[in-house]
Coordinates of C-alpha atoms in Angstrom, one line a residue:
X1033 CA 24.2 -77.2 -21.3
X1034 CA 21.7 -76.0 -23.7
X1035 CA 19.0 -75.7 -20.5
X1036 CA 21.8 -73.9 -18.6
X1037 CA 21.6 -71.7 -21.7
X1038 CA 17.7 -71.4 -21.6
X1039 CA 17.7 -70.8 -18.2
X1040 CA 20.0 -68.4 -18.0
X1041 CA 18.1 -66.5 -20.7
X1042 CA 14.5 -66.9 -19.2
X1043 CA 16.2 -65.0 -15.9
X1044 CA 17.7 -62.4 -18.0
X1045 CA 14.4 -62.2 -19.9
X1046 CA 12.4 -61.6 -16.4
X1047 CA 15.1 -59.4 -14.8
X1048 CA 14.6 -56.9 -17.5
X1049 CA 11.3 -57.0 -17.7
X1050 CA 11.1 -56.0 -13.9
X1051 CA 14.1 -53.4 -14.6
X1052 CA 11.4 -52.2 -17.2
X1053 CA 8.7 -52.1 -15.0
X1054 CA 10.6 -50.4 -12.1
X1055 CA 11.1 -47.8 -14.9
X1056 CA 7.7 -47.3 -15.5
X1057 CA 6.8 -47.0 -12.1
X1058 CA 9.8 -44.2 -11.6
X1059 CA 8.1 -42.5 -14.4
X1060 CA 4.5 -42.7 -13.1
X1061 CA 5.2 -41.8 -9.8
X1062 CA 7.1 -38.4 -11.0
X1063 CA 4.6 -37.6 -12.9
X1064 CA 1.8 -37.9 -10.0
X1065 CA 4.2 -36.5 -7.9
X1066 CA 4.4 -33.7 -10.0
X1067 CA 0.2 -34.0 -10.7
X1068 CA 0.0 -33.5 -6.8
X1069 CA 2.6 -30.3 -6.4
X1070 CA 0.5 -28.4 -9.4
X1071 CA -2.5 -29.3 -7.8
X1072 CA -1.4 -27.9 -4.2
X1073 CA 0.3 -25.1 -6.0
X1074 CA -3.2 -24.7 -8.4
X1075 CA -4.8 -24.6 -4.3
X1076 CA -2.6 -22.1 -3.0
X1077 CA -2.8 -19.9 -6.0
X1078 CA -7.2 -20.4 -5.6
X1079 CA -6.8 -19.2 -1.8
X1080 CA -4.2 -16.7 -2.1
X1081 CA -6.6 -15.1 -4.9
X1082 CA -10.0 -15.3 -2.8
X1083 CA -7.7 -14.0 0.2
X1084 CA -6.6 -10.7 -2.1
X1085 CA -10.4 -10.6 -3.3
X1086 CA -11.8 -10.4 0.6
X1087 CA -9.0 -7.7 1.7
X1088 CA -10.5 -5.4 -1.1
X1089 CA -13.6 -5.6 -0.6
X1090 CA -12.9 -5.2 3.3
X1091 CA -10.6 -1.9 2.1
X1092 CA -13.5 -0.5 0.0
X1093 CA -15.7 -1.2 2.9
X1094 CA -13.4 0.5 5.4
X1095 CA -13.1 3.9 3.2
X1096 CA -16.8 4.2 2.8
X1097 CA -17.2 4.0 6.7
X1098 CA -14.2 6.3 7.0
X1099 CA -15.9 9.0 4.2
X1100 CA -19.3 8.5 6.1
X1101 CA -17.1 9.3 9.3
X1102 CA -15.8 12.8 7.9
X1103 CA -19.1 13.8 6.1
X1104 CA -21.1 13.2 9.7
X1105 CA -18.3 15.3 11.2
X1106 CA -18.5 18.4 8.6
X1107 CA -22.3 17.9 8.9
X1108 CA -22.1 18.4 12.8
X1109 CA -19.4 21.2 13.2
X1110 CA -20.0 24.1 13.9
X1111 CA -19.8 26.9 11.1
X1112 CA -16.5 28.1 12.1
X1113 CA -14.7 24.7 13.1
X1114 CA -16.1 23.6 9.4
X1115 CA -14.0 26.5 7.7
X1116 CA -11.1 25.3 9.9
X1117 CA -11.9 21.0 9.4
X1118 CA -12.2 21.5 5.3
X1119 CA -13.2 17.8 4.7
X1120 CA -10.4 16.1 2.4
X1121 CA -11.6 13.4 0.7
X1122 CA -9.5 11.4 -2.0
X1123 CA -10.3 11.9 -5.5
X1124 CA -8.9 9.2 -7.9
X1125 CA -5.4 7.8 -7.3
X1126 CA -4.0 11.2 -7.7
X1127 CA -4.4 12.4 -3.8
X1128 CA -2.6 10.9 -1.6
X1129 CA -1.2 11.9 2.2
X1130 CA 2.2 12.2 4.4
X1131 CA 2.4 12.0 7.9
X1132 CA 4.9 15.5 8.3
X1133 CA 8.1 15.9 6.4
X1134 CA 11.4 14.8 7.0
X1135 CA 14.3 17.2 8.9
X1136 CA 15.1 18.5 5.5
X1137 CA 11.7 19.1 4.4
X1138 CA 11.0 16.2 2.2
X1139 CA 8.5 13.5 2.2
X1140 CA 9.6 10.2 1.6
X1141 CA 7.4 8.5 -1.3
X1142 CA 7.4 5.3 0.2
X1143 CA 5.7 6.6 3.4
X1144 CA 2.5 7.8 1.0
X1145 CA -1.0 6.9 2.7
X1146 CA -4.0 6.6 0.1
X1147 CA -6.3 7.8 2.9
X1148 CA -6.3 10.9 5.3
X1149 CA -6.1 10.0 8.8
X1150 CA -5.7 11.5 12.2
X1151 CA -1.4 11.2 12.0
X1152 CA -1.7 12.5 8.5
X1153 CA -1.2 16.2 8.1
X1154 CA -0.1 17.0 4.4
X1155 CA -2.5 15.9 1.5
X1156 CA -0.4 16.1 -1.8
X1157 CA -2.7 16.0 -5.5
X1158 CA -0.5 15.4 -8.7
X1159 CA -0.6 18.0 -11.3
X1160 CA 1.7 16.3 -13.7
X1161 CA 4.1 13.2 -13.8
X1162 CA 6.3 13.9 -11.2
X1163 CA 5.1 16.8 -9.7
X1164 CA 2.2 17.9 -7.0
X1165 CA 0.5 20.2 -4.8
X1166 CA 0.4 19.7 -1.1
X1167 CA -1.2 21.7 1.4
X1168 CA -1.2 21.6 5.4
X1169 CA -4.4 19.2 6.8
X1170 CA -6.2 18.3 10.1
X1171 CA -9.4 16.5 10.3
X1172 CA -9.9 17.9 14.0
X1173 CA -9.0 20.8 16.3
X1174 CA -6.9 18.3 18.7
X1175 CA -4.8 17.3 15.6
X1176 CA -4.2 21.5 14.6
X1177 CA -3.2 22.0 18.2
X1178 CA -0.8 19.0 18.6
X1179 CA 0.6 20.5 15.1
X1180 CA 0.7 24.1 16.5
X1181 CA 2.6 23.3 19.4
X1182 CA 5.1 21.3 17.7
X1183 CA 4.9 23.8 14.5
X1184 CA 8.9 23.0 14.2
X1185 CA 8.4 19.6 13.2
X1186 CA 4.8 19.4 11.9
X1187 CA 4.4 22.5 10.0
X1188 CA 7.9 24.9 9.7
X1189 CA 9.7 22.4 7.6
X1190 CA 7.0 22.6 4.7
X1191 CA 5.1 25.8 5.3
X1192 CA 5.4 29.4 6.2
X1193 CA 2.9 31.0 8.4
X1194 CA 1.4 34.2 9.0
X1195 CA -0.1 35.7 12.5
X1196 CA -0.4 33.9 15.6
X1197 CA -1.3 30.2 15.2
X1198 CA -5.0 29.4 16.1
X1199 CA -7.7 27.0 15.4
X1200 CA -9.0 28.5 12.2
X1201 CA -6.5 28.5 9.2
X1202 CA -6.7 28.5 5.0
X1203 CA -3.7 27.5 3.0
X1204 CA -2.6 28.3 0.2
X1205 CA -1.1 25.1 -1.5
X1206 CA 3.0 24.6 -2.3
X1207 CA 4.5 22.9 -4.5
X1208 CA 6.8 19.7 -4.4
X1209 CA 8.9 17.0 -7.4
X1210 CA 9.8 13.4 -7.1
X1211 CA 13.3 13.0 -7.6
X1212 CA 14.6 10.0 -6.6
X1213 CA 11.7 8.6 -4.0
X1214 CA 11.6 11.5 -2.1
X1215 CA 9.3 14.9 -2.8
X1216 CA 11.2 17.4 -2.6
X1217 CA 9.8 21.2 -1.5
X1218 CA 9.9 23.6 -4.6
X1219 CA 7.8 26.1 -3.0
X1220 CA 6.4 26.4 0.3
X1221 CA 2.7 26.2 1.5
X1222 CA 1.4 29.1 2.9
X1223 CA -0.8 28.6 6.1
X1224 CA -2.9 31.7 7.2
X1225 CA -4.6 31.9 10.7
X1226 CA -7.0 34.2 11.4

């Protein structure tokens, strides 16, 4: 009886000790398990970073070309195209561009470009915290014209014009507020062709 007894202990002795040993595994496997997911994490975190550091430095590259772009153009147009094609170029992160305004004359502030471009016809420069100047744009005669003939759309709804439309234009800048996400027309640009 009493090596029944023995016996009986020596397997409960060795079944705990595995059960104790299972445990230790459990707990050593989380833990590399868990050693493996920051480390693959810790990765992804390395590569979205270099990936955010190469689309700057392509960005910055991109405006330099595009700045290069306008000055060659200014520096090649003729004297009276070059009163016409002022060169806009961004000065800080307070210039930035629309595209034309909406039906009601607003521009909404989540469709703001950093850079002027060919579909961009309104350049707007903060003068305090919520509230700019804008003035009517174009980089080229084929974007005044397209503008011209569809004045309803890209120039009417912000501006008021004097004379006949033509290729040669000043204007005098308007005024606009952010209320809400949208900038909203307090005063008119004024565009004058001569």
């Amino acid at each position: 009886m009493q090596t029944v007894i023995s016996l009986f202990l020596f397997v409960a002795a060795i079944a705990y000790v595995e059960w104790r040993l299972a445990a230790v595994r459990r707990r050593q496997d989380e833990a590399d398990k868990e050693a493996t997911e920051h480390f693959v994490t810790r990765q992804e975190w390395t590569k979205h970073n270099e990936a955010q550091q190469t689309q700057q430095q392509l960005d910055a590259s991109q405006q330099s070309d595009r700045i290069a772009s306008i000055e060659q153009r200014v520096f090649f147009s003729s004297p009276q195209s070059a009163v016409a094609l002022e060169p806009v170029t961004s000065e800080g992160p307070q210039v930035f561009y629309f595209r034309w305004p909406d039906d009601d004359g607003s521009f909404a502030d989540s469709q703001r470009q950093p850079h002027q471009t060919e579909d961009t016809y309104y350049e707007f420069r903060m003068v305090g915290d919520d509230e700019a100047e804008y003035r009517f744009v174009t980089l080229n005669n084929t974007q005044l014209s397209k503008a011209n003939n569809a004045s309803k759309k890209y120039i009417e709804r912000a501006c008021v014009f004097t004379s006949a439309r033509s290729l040669v234009y000043t204007c005098t800048p308007g005024r606009a507020t952010l209320h809400r996400g949208r900038w909203v027309i307090t005063q008119k640009a004024r565009i004058d062709y001569q």
